[in-house]
Amino acid sequence: MPSRARTVGRPAASAAVLAALLAVSAPPAASAPTDEARLRLETPETYVMYHADEGDRGTDQGFAIPVAVVPGGTAAARNVKVVVDASGLRGVARVAKGGYGNCTGDGWVFTCEYGTLRNDGESNVPFALLGVDGVEPGDSGTVTYTASADNAAAVTGSTRMAVGGPTLLSPEKEARVNGLEPGRPAELTPAFANRTRFTAEEGVAVRITADGGLTLTPRHSNCFYAGTAPTSAWCAFPTEAAPGTAYRTRTPLTYTAAERELKGTLVYDWSSAPHRPDGHAVRGTGAPLTLTRTPARGFSEGPSTVAVGTTVQADQRPVTGTVRGRVGDTVEVRLGVRDLGPGRPTGDEDRGRFEVVPPEGTTVTAIPYTFEDTDGQWACERPKSPGGAFVCDAADPRFTEGRQGAGTTVVGFRFRIDRQVPGARGTIRTYNPYDRTPGNDTGVIPLEAAPAPFHRALPHPVAWGAGGAAAAAFLYAVYRRRRARPGAAG
């Protein structure tokens, strides 16, 4: 029995040892992704690629696949990637590599790397879309994609990608509106032309965008606005514009300029694939905007622009100072421009410039500045000839450090006082396209120079040389003669 017990026990012991060895030497089993993070695709259900009339000239590089992490997770999504299959576009489009350098692939399948995502999102453009000849409006195909991560379940999505209707043209000449009084309504009458061989079977739509303090008046029931004081509107029309036709709105849209605004811009563009853009949730409550025929002349591809100027001015006056010191001194004087309003300069071209002519008897040795932790010597353009003006662009990034509160921009001029010139005065003058009060545009820069101190009037020892030695010898000889005369003092 003892011997049998040992015989039976050995295999059991051997199995235990073998199991232990396997547990140590075998590689760990790959763990399945956990749901520590959850991914979300934010892609459109439909997407218009290019216009049918463009054929193989059509291009589109705007199709992006945004991936986000669903809020509320406990960890970031690690090593996120998206695999995109565009083979469903055969016959209606071609694809070429895109992806901001983060996507790879050949043929119809692309893989895009998104890295690690936390409580935010990231986008990649997997491919560029290229047109093909022979397509008709509405021809379409489907793109599919799968997003995955090391610690998140995969999610899938798809987008139906369609060929758009005809290209609609806008007025080629940029319109200008001058002298618009803030708060007073102004009118805009958008127009378009269809010069293709296709009919806009889905109707047409116009998107209007206003900036620079301009706002659109929300009133038409077939228009959707971005907010109650909108700067963007989208209006749809059922009109099936035939080839060779042109239309304008039967009544104008209206817009206003805000107080203190100097200018603004309206841009509008027409589409034969009416899809309301995001953010346009406020629908007008008035009568619908309609279209009427107009002559098909003066149209070209691309959006149409209206430049608006208001009656508001941006009055400016110079910030000046006095060059005060002794001859030989180098002193700093802060010079620049102060905005008096009421208009608010916003764009770089609105800030204007100022020009400085130094007072006689001085030399500008530097106009130092600091920009992005880099020091420079000349913040302004130096004159090409003596006596000219230093030209300072107030919008230049080199003036960033000199911009102060209350709309003041200054920079330090370093003047070396070369000599006394009684009554010498330099000038500083401001220039601004919106300044309609020229009486305060010029200021003076007086020179108040005192004589150089006595030690500056003496020659420096290094400069004495042979002349200094000769002078010393002469003085010593005079001293000896005086000592030799009878009665001379000792």
Short mmCIF file of C-alpha atoms in Angstrom, two decimals:
data_model
loop_
_atom_site.label_atom_id
_atom_site.label_comp_id
_atom_site.label_asym_id
_atom_site.label_seq_id
_atom_site.Cartn_x
_atom_site.Cartn_y
_atom_site.Cartn_z
CA MET A 1 0.00 0.00 0.00
CA PRO A 2 2.70 2.54 0.79
CA SER A 3 4.45 1.68 -2.45
CA ARG A 4 1.19 2.01 -4.40
CA ALA A 5 0.44 5.23 -2.71
CA ARG A 6 3.75 6.61 -3.87
CA THR A 7 3.16 5.33 -7.37
CA VAL A 8 -0.22 7.02 -7.54
CA GLY A 9 1.15 10.19 -5.95
CA ARG A 10 3.97 10.76 -8.44
CA PRO A 11 1.80 11.52 -11.47
CA ALA A 12 -0.26 13.92 -9.38
CA ALA A 13 2.88 15.70 -8.21
CA SER A 14 4.26 15.78 -11.75
CA ALA A 15 1.03 17.33 -13.05
CA ALA A 16 1.23 20.02 -10.41
CA VAL A 17 4.83 20.82 -11.30
CA LEU A 18 4.00 20.87 -15.02
CA ALA A 19 1.11 23.20 -14.42
CA ALA A 20 3.36 25.51 -12.45
CA LEU A 21 5.98 25.51 -15.19
CA LEU A 22 3.40 26.25 -17.85
CA ALA A 23 2.05 29.08 -15.75
CA VAL A 24 5.52 30.60 -15.57
CA SER A 25 6.71 30.00 -19.14
CA ALA A 26 3.56 30.43 -21.24
CA PRO A 27 2.85 33.98 -22.51
CA PRO A 28 -0.19 35.67 -20.99
CA ALA A 29 -3.38 35.45 -23.01
CA ALA A 30 -4.32 38.63 -24.90
CA SER A 31 -6.96 40.56 -22.97
CA ALA A 32 -10.07 41.73 -24.72
CA PRO A 33 -10.65 45.50 -24.93
CA THR A 34 -12.50 46.85 -21.93
CA ASP A 35 -15.15 49.54 -21.92
CA GLU A 36 -13.11 52.00 -19.89
CA ALA A 37 -13.71 54.49 -22.70
CA ARG A 38 -16.46 54.78 -25.29
CA LEU A 39 -15.99 56.21 -28.78
CA ARG A 40 -18.43 58.23 -30.82
CA LEU A 41 -18.35 58.97 -34.56
CA GLU A 42 -19.62 62.41 -35.55
CA THR A 43 -19.94 61.99 -39.31
CA PRO A 44 -22.77 63.17 -41.58
CA GLU A 45 -25.35 60.76 -42.96
CA THR A 46 -25.06 62.33 -46.42
CA TYR A 47 -22.33 64.34 -48.09
CA VAL A 48 -22.26 66.17 -51.45
CA MET A 49 -18.91 65.56 -53.16
CA TYR A 50 -18.70 67.74 -56.28
CA HIS A 51 -20.97 69.19 -58.96
CA ALA A 52 -22.07 66.96 -61.82
CA ASP A 53 -21.02 69.56 -64.40
CA GLU A 54 -17.45 69.46 -63.08
CA GLY A 55 -16.89 65.85 -64.20
CA ASP A 56 -13.29 64.75 -63.80
CA ARG A 57 -12.37 68.33 -62.81
CA GLY A 58 -14.28 67.96 -59.58
CA THR A 59 -12.34 67.88 -56.33
CA ASP A 60 -13.24 67.84 -52.67
CA GLN A 61 -10.88 67.60 -49.71
CA GLY A 62 -13.31 68.47 -46.97
CA PHE A 63 -14.73 65.10 -45.92
CA ALA A 64 -13.52 64.56 -42.35
CA ILE A 65 -14.21 61.76 -39.89
CA PRO A 66 -14.39 63.20 -36.35
CA VAL A 67 -14.01 60.76 -33.46
CA ALA A 68 -14.80 61.77 -29.87
CA VAL A 69 -14.76 60.16 -26.44
CA VAL A 70 -18.19 59.93 -24.84
CA PRO A 71 -18.18 62.03 -21.64
CA GLY A 72 -18.36 60.17 -18.35
CA GLY A 73 -15.71 57.53 -18.98
CA THR A 74 -12.95 56.73 -16.51
CA ALA A 75 -9.98 56.76 -18.88
CA ALA A 76 -8.67 58.11 -22.14
CA ALA A 77 -9.14 56.08 -25.30
CA ARG A 78 -5.72 54.70 -26.22
CA ASN A 79 -4.38 54.19 -29.73
CA VAL A 80 -7.53 55.21 -31.57
CA LYS A 81 -7.64 54.39 -35.25
CA VAL A 82 -10.25 54.42 -38.01
CA VAL A 83 -10.34 52.08 -40.99
CA VAL A 84 -12.20 53.57 -43.95
CA ASP A 85 -13.55 51.61 -46.93
CA ALA A 86 -14.41 53.81 -49.93
CA SER A 87 -14.93 51.01 -52.45
CA GLY A 88 -18.63 51.88 -52.60
CA LEU A 89 -17.69 55.01 -54.59
CA ARG A 90 -16.56 53.11 -57.69
CA GLY A 91 -18.05 54.75 -60.74
CA VAL A 92 -19.05 58.01 -59.01
CA ALA A 93 -15.71 59.23 -57.61
CA ARG A 94 -12.00 58.51 -57.33
CA VAL A 95 -10.00 58.79 -54.13
CA ALA A 96 -6.47 59.95 -53.38
CA LYS A 97 -4.50 59.90 -50.15
CA GLY A 98 -5.38 62.57 -47.58
CA GLY A 99 -5.19 62.53 -43.81
CA TYR A 100 -2.92 65.41 -42.70
CA GLY A 101 -0.08 62.86 -42.82
CA ASN A 102 -1.85 60.57 -40.31
CA CYS A 103 -3.52 58.23 -42.81
CA THR A 104 -2.06 55.41 -44.87
CA GLY A 105 -3.46 53.10 -47.53
CA ASP A 106 -3.72 52.27 -51.20
CA GLY A 107 -6.67 51.71 -53.43
CA TRP A 108 -9.96 52.15 -51.62
CA VAL A 109 -9.05 51.32 -47.98
CA PHE A 110 -7.33 53.78 -45.64
CA THR A 111 -6.27 53.61 -41.99
CA CYS A 112 -6.04 56.82 -39.95
CA GLU A 113 -4.23 57.11 -36.61
CA TYR A 114 -5.86 59.37 -34.01
CA GLY A 115 -3.59 58.72 -31.04
CA THR A 116 -4.92 58.94 -27.50
CA LEU A 117 -8.19 60.83 -26.98
CA ARG A 118 -9.48 62.14 -23.67
CA ASN A 119 -12.61 64.24 -23.20
CA ASP A 120 -12.29 65.77 -26.61
CA GLY A 121 -12.33 64.83 -30.27
CA GLU A 122 -10.03 64.62 -33.24
CA SER A 123 -10.58 64.67 -36.99
CA ASN A 124 -8.78 63.24 -39.97
CA VAL A 125 -9.45 63.57 -43.68
CA PRO A 126 -8.88 60.01 -44.94
CA PHE A 127 -8.87 60.84 -48.64
CA ALA A 128 -9.38 63.50 -51.25
CA LEU A 129 -12.34 63.01 -53.57
CA LEU A 130 -11.87 63.37 -57.32
CA GLY A 131 -14.63 63.55 -59.91
CA VAL A 132 -15.34 61.30 -62.90
CA ASP A 133 -16.91 62.08 -66.25
CA GLY A 134 -20.42 61.01 -67.17
CA VAL A 135 -22.07 61.34 -63.77
CA GLU A 136 -25.52 62.79 -63.20
CA PRO A 137 -26.81 64.81 -60.23
CA GLY A 138 -27.77 62.46 -57.43
CA ASP A 139 -25.43 59.61 -58.39
CA SER A 140 -24.08 58.25 -55.13
CA GLY A 141 -22.10 55.61 -53.25
CA THR A 142 -21.51 54.69 -49.61
CA VAL A 143 -18.36 54.97 -47.52
CA THR A 144 -18.08 52.80 -44.39
CA TYR A 145 -15.69 53.15 -41.47
CA THR A 146 -14.84 51.53 -38.15
CA ALA A 147 -13.29 53.31 -35.16
CA SER A 148 -11.50 51.29 -32.48
CA ALA A 149 -9.12 51.69 -29.53
CA ASP A 150 -7.12 49.47 -27.19
CA ASN A 151 -9.60 49.99 -24.38
CA ALA A 152 -12.88 50.77 -26.15
CA ALA A 153 -15.39 48.77 -28.15
CA ALA A 154 -15.37 49.38 -31.90
CA VAL A 155 -18.04 51.60 -33.43
CA THR A 156 -19.06 51.70 -37.09
CA GLY A 157 -20.65 54.26 -39.36
CA SER A 158 -21.40 55.07 -42.97
CA THR A 159 -22.05 58.10 -45.16
CA ARG A 160 -23.92 58.25 -48.45
CA MET A 161 -21.86 60.42 -50.75
CA ALA A 162 -23.69 62.01 -53.68
CA VAL A 163 -22.82 63.96 -56.80
CA GLY A 164 -24.27 67.45 -56.52
CA GLY A 165 -26.48 69.34 -58.88
CA PRO A 166 -25.34 72.12 -61.21
CA THR A 167 -22.83 74.77 -60.21
CA LEU A 168 -24.63 78.04 -59.53
CA LEU A 169 -22.83 81.30 -60.29
CA SER A 170 -22.92 84.53 -58.28
CA PRO A 171 -22.44 88.16 -59.40
CA GLU A 172 -18.77 88.57 -60.28
CA LYS A 173 -18.47 92.22 -59.34
CA GLU A 174 -17.91 92.99 -55.67
CA ALA A 175 -20.56 95.40 -54.45
CA ARG A 176 -19.82 98.31 -52.12
CA VAL A 177 -22.08 100.14 -49.70
CA ASN A 178 -20.73 103.37 -48.19
CA GLY A 179 -22.10 105.67 -45.52
CA LEU A 180 -24.31 103.16 -43.72
CA GLU A 181 -25.60 104.65 -40.49
CA PRO A 182 -25.50 102.17 -37.57
CA GLY A 183 -28.96 100.86 -36.72
CA ARG A 184 -30.44 101.91 -40.06
CA PRO A 185 -31.57 98.94 -42.23
CA ALA A 186 -29.79 98.32 -45.53
CA GLU A 187 -30.82 95.96 -48.32
CA LEU A 188 -29.19 93.00 -50.07
CA THR A 189 -30.64 91.27 -53.16
CA PRO A 190 -28.79 88.01 -53.86
CA ALA A 191 -28.81 86.62 -57.42
CA PHE A 192 -27.49 83.53 -59.24
CA ALA A 193 -27.22 81.96 -62.71
CA ASN A 194 -27.20 78.35 -63.94
CA ARG A 195 -25.01 77.99 -67.03
CA THR A 196 -24.67 74.22 -66.94
CA ARG A 197 -26.58 71.55 -68.88
CA PHE A 198 -28.31 70.30 -65.73
CA THR A 199 -31.48 71.44 -64.00
CA ALA A 200 -31.43 72.12 -60.26
CA GLU A 201 -34.03 69.43 -59.60
CA GLU A 202 -33.78 69.64 -55.81
CA GLY A 203 -34.30 73.40 -55.76
CA VAL A 204 -31.71 75.96 -54.69
CA ALA A 205 -30.49 77.55 -51.47
CA VAL A 206 -28.43 80.58 -50.48
CA ARG A 207 -26.16 80.97 -47.45
CA ILE A 208 -25.46 84.55 -46.28
CA THR A 209 -22.72 85.34 -43.74
CA ALA A 210 -22.18 88.76 -42.14
CA ASP A 211 -19.20 89.94 -40.12
CA GLY A 212 -17.67 93.13 -38.75
CA GLY A 213 -20.66 94.03 -36.59
CA LEU A 214 -23.30 93.45 -39.28
CA THR A 215 -26.41 91.47 -38.36
CA LEU A 216 -29.18 90.07 -40.56
CA THR A 217 -32.87 90.70 -39.94
CA PRO A 218 -34.64 87.36 -39.26
CA ARG A 219 -38.05 87.54 -40.90
CA HIS A 220 -38.60 85.13 -43.84
CA SER A 221 -40.32 81.79 -43.13
CA ASN A 222 -38.19 79.87 -45.66
CA CYS A 223 -34.99 81.15 -44.01
CA PHE A 224 -33.24 79.72 -40.97
CA TYR A 225 -31.01 81.94 -38.88
CA ALA A 226 -28.13 81.38 -36.48
CA GLY A 227 -29.62 83.04 -33.39
CA THR A 228 -31.99 85.95 -32.85
CA ALA A 229 -29.38 88.57 -33.84
CA PRO A 230 -27.89 86.42 -36.58
CA THR A 231 -24.72 86.82 -38.54
CA SER A 232 -25.64 83.86 -40.76
CA ALA A 233 -28.78 82.80 -42.62
CA TRP A 234 -29.77 79.94 -44.93
CA CYS A 235 -32.76 80.25 -47.25
CA ALA A 236 -34.17 77.44 -49.41
CA PHE A 237 -36.28 77.78 -52.55
CA PRO A 238 -38.20 75.07 -54.49
CA THR A 239 -37.29 76.69 -57.82
CA GLU A 240 -35.89 74.15 -60.30
CA ALA A 241 -33.52 76.47 -62.11
CA ALA A 242 -33.15 75.28 -65.70
CA PRO A 243 -29.97 75.55 -67.78
CA GLY A 244 -29.29 79.08 -69.01
CA THR A 245 -31.51 80.80 -66.43
CA ALA A 246 -30.78 83.39 -63.76
CA TYR A 247 -32.75 84.51 -60.71
CA ARG A 248 -32.69 87.08 -57.92
CA THR A 249 -34.73 87.39 -54.76
CA ARG A 250 -38.01 89.19 -55.42
CA THR A 251 -37.59 91.28 -52.29
CA PRO A 252 -34.29 92.14 -50.59
CA LEU A 253 -32.97 90.82 -47.34
CA THR A 254 -32.10 93.48 -44.76
CA TYR A 255 -29.21 93.94 -42.39
CA THR A 256 -27.91 96.57 -39.96
CA ALA A 257 -24.56 97.72 -38.59
CA ALA A 258 -23.90 97.85 -34.86
CA GLU A 259 -22.86 100.99 -33.02
CA ARG A 260 -19.16 101.96 -33.21
CA GLU A 261 -18.51 99.58 -36.12
CA LEU A 262 -16.39 101.02 -38.93
CA LYS A 263 -17.12 98.47 -41.63
CA GLY A 264 -18.40 94.98 -42.36
CA THR A 265 -18.71 92.36 -45.05
CA LEU A 266 -21.54 90.27 -46.45
CA VAL A 267 -20.75 87.07 -48.34
CA TYR A 268 -23.32 84.83 -49.99
CA ASP A 269 -23.11 81.63 -51.99
CA TRP A 270 -25.74 79.53 -53.81
CA SER A 271 -26.12 75.77 -53.83
CA SER A 272 -28.20 73.32 -55.88
CA ALA A 273 -28.02 70.74 -53.08
CA PRO A 274 -30.12 72.32 -50.31
CA HIS A 275 -28.99 70.97 -46.93
CA ARG A 276 -29.47 73.23 -43.92
CA PRO A 277 -26.16 73.81 -42.11
CA ASP A 278 -25.77 73.16 -38.40
CA GLY A 279 -26.54 75.97 -36.00
CA HIS A 280 -29.36 77.52 -38.04
CA ALA A 281 -32.28 76.74 -35.76
CA VAL A 282 -34.27 80.01 -35.73
CA ARG A 283 -36.91 80.08 -38.46
CA GLY A 284 -38.28 83.37 -39.73
CA THR A 285 -41.94 84.07 -39.07
CA GLY A 286 -42.75 86.47 -41.92
CA ALA A 287 -43.69 85.94 -45.55
CA PRO A 288 -41.41 83.58 -47.49
CA LEU A 289 -38.66 84.97 -49.67
CA THR A 290 -39.26 84.15 -53.34
CA LEU A 291 -37.27 84.29 -56.59
CA THR A 292 -37.84 86.07 -59.88
CA ARG A 293 -36.05 85.84 -63.22
CA THR A 294 -33.22 88.25 -64.03
CA PRO A 295 -30.82 88.65 -66.98
CA ALA A 296 -28.02 86.07 -66.97
CA ARG A 297 -25.16 88.55 -67.29
CA GLY A 298 -22.24 89.41 -65.01
CA PHE A 299 -21.99 86.09 -63.12
CA SER A 300 -18.96 83.98 -62.24
CA GLU A 301 -18.06 80.99 -60.08
CA GLY A 302 -17.55 81.50 -56.37
CA PRO A 303 -19.25 83.48 -53.61
CA SER A 304 -20.32 87.10 -53.94
CA THR A 305 -19.06 89.79 -51.58
CA VAL A 306 -20.53 93.10 -50.42
CA ALA A 307 -18.14 95.50 -48.63
CA VAL A 308 -19.94 97.84 -46.24
CA GLY A 309 -18.57 101.11 -44.82
CA THR A 310 -20.38 102.99 -42.06
CA THR A 311 -20.59 106.63 -41.05
CA VAL A 312 -18.61 105.94 -37.86
CA GLN A 313 -15.14 107.43 -37.56
CA ALA A 314 -12.08 106.33 -35.60
CA ASP A 315 -10.51 109.60 -34.51
CA GLN A 316 -6.85 109.35 -33.51
CA ARG A 317 -4.30 111.77 -32.12
CA PRO A 318 -0.57 111.40 -31.63
CA VAL A 319 1.09 110.62 -28.32
CA THR A 320 4.11 112.92 -28.18
CA GLY A 321 6.86 114.03 -25.82
CA THR A 322 9.89 116.30 -25.41
CA VAL A 323 13.50 115.42 -26.17
CA ARG A 324 15.13 116.79 -23.02
CA GLY A 325 18.76 116.44 -21.93
CA ARG A 326 22.35 117.65 -22.39
CA VAL A 327 24.32 117.59 -25.58
CA GLY A 328 25.77 114.11 -25.91
CA ASP A 329 22.95 112.44 -23.98
CA THR A 330 20.80 109.66 -25.48
CA VAL A 331 17.27 109.88 -24.11
CA GLU A 332 14.14 107.81 -24.71
CA VAL A 333 10.80 109.41 -25.63
CA ARG A 334 7.60 107.34 -25.88
CA LEU A 335 5.76 108.21 -29.09
CA GLY A 336 2.68 106.69 -30.69
CA VAL A 337 -1.03 107.05 -31.29
CA ARG A 338 -4.16 107.12 -29.11
CA ASP A 339 -7.62 106.08 -30.33
CA LEU A 340 -10.34 108.56 -29.44
CA GLY A 341 -13.21 106.65 -31.08
CA PRO A 342 -16.03 106.28 -31.27
CA GLY A 343 -15.20 103.58 -33.84
CA ARG A 344 -13.26 100.53 -32.76
CA PRO A 345 -10.38 99.59 -35.05
CA THR A 346 -10.38 95.79 -35.33
CA GLY A 347 -8.51 94.73 -38.46
CA ASP A 348 -4.85 95.48 -39.01
CA GLU A 349 -5.60 97.96 -41.78
CA ASP A 350 -7.84 99.93 -39.38
CA ARG A 351 -5.06 100.79 -36.91
CA GLY A 352 -3.29 103.10 -39.34
CA ARG A 353 0.24 104.39 -38.88
CA PHE A 354 2.19 107.32 -37.49
CA GLU A 355 5.23 109.10 -38.88
CA VAL A 356 7.97 110.77 -36.85
CA VAL A 357 10.38 113.48 -38.08
CA PRO A 358 13.08 114.05 -35.42
CA PRO A 359 13.87 117.61 -34.27
CA GLU A 360 16.94 119.24 -35.79
CA GLY A 361 20.06 118.61 -33.74
CA THR A 362 19.10 115.04 -32.84
CA THR A 363 19.67 111.56 -34.25
CA VAL A 364 17.41 108.55 -33.68
CA THR A 365 19.80 105.75 -32.71
CA ALA A 366 17.26 102.97 -32.13
CA ILE A 367 13.56 102.17 -31.75
CA PRO A 368 13.88 98.94 -29.73
CA TYR A 369 11.08 96.41 -29.38
CA THR A 370 10.39 92.94 -28.02
CA PHE A 371 8.24 90.41 -29.85
CA GLU A 372 7.84 86.77 -28.84
CA ASP A 373 10.85 87.00 -26.50
CA THR A 374 13.03 88.37 -29.31
CA ASP A 375 14.61 91.80 -29.04
CA GLY A 376 14.93 94.02 -32.10
CA GLN A 377 16.46 97.41 -32.76
CA TRP A 378 14.07 99.06 -35.23
CA ALA A 379 10.33 98.89 -34.73
CA CYS A 380 9.69 101.43 -37.50
CA GLU A 381 10.86 101.82 -41.08
CA ARG A 382 13.80 104.22 -41.23
CA PRO A 383 13.92 107.12 -43.71
CA LYS A 384 15.85 106.63 -46.91
CA SER A 385 17.41 110.10 -46.73
CA PRO A 386 18.44 112.46 -43.87
CA GLY A 387 15.59 114.55 -42.53
CA GLY A 388 12.93 112.03 -43.60
CA ALA A 389 10.24 110.42 -41.49
CA PHE A 390 10.29 107.18 -39.53
CA VAL A 391 7.14 105.28 -40.56
CA CYS A 392 5.50 103.16 -37.84
CA ASP A 393 2.74 100.68 -38.70
CA ALA A 394 0.55 100.54 -35.59
CA ALA A 395 -0.75 97.09 -36.58
CA ASP A 396 2.73 95.57 -36.81
CA PRO A 397 3.29 92.69 -34.33
CA ARG A 398 6.40 94.54 -33.16
CA PHE A 399 4.05 96.96 -31.38
CA THR A 400 2.37 94.23 -29.34
CA GLU A 401 4.30 95.17 -26.19
CA GLY A 402 3.42 98.83 -26.69
CA ARG A 403 -0.35 98.42 -26.85
CA GLN A 404 -1.89 99.80 -23.69
CA GLY A 405 -5.37 100.37 -22.37
CA ALA A 406 -7.71 102.99 -23.81
CA GLY A 407 -6.55 102.21 -27.34
CA THR A 408 -3.03 103.58 -26.98
CA THR A 409 -0.04 102.25 -28.93
CA VAL A 410 3.43 103.63 -28.13
CA VAL A 411 7.07 102.72 -28.67
CA GLY A 412 10.30 104.19 -27.30
CA PHE A 413 12.42 106.34 -29.65
CA ARG A 414 16.03 106.80 -28.54
CA PHE A 415 17.27 110.28 -29.48
CA ARG A 416 20.92 111.28 -29.27
CA ILE A 417 21.25 115.03 -28.68
CA ASP A 418 24.01 116.17 -31.02
CA ARG A 419 23.88 119.95 -30.53
CA GLN A 420 21.77 122.81 -29.23
CA VAL A 421 19.28 124.19 -31.79
CA PRO A 422 17.09 126.88 -30.18
CA GLY A 423 13.41 126.35 -31.04
CA ALA A 424 13.98 123.01 -32.80
CA ARG A 425 10.84 120.89 -33.04
CA GLY A 426 10.17 117.55 -34.66
CA THR A 427 6.73 116.30 -35.68
CA ILE A 428 4.58 113.22 -35.26
CA ARG A 429 1.54 112.68 -37.46
CA THR A 430 -1.13 109.95 -37.48
CA TYR A 431 -2.79 108.43 -40.54
CA ASN A 432 -6.01 106.41 -40.41
CA PRO A 433 -8.54 105.75 -43.21
CA TYR A 434 -11.43 106.20 -40.77
CA ASP A 435 -10.20 109.41 -39.10
CA ARG A 436 -12.38 112.30 -40.27
CA THR A 437 -11.03 114.87 -37.78
CA PRO A 438 -7.69 115.97 -39.28
CA GLY A 439 -7.22 118.93 -36.94
CA ASN A 440 -5.67 116.80 -34.17
CA ASP A 441 -3.58 114.46 -36.32
CA THR A 442 -0.25 116.29 -35.89
CA GLY A 443 1.83 116.89 -32.77
CA VAL A 444 5.23 118.46 -32.07
CA ILE A 445 8.36 116.95 -30.50
CA PRO A 446 10.27 119.88 -28.90
CA LEU A 447 14.01 119.76 -28.29
CA GLU A 448 15.21 121.15 -24.95
CA ALA A 449 18.99 120.74 -25.02
CA ALA A 450 21.36 121.99 -22.34
CA PRO A 451 25.13 122.41 -22.92
CA ALA A 452 27.28 119.36 -22.47
CA PRO A 453 28.82 119.00 -18.97
CA PHE A 454 32.40 120.32 -18.55
CA HIS A 455 34.01 116.88 -18.54
CA ARG A 456 32.54 116.14 -21.98
CA ALA A 457 34.10 119.35 -23.38
CA LEU A 458 37.62 118.22 -22.44
CA PRO A 459 39.48 115.94 -24.83
CA HIS A 460 39.53 112.36 -23.72
CA PRO A 461 43.07 111.25 -22.55
CA VAL A 462 43.17 108.61 -25.23
CA ALA A 463 42.76 111.34 -27.84
CA TRP A 464 45.53 113.60 -26.52
CA GLY A 465 48.37 112.00 -28.50
CA ALA A 466 51.24 114.16 -29.79
CA GLY A 467 49.12 117.33 -29.76
CA GLY A 468 48.37 116.93 -26.10
CA ALA A 469 52.03 116.34 -25.29
CA ALA A 470 53.09 119.45 -27.24
CA ALA A 471 50.55 121.54 -25.38
CA ALA A 472 51.84 120.24 -22.07
CA ALA A 473 55.45 121.08 -23.07
CA PHE A 474 54.42 124.62 -24.06
CA LEU A 475 52.70 125.21 -20.72
CA TYR A 476 55.72 123.90 -18.88
CA ALA A 477 58.06 126.26 -20.81
CA VAL A 478 55.85 129.24 -19.89
CA TYR A 479 55.99 128.18 -16.29
CA ARG A 480 59.86 128.02 -16.38
CA ARG A 481 60.15 131.54 -17.87
CA ARG A 482 57.87 132.96 -15.20
CA ARG A 483 60.01 131.36 -12.54
CA ALA A 484 63.21 132.85 -14.05
CA ARG A 485 61.96 136.49 -14.04
CA PRO A 486 63.12 138.66 -11.09
CA GLY A 487 60.40 139.01 -8.51
CA ALA A 488 58.39 136.11 -9.85
CA ALA A 489 56.44 134.31 -7.22
CA GLY A 490 57.67 130.87 -6.27
#
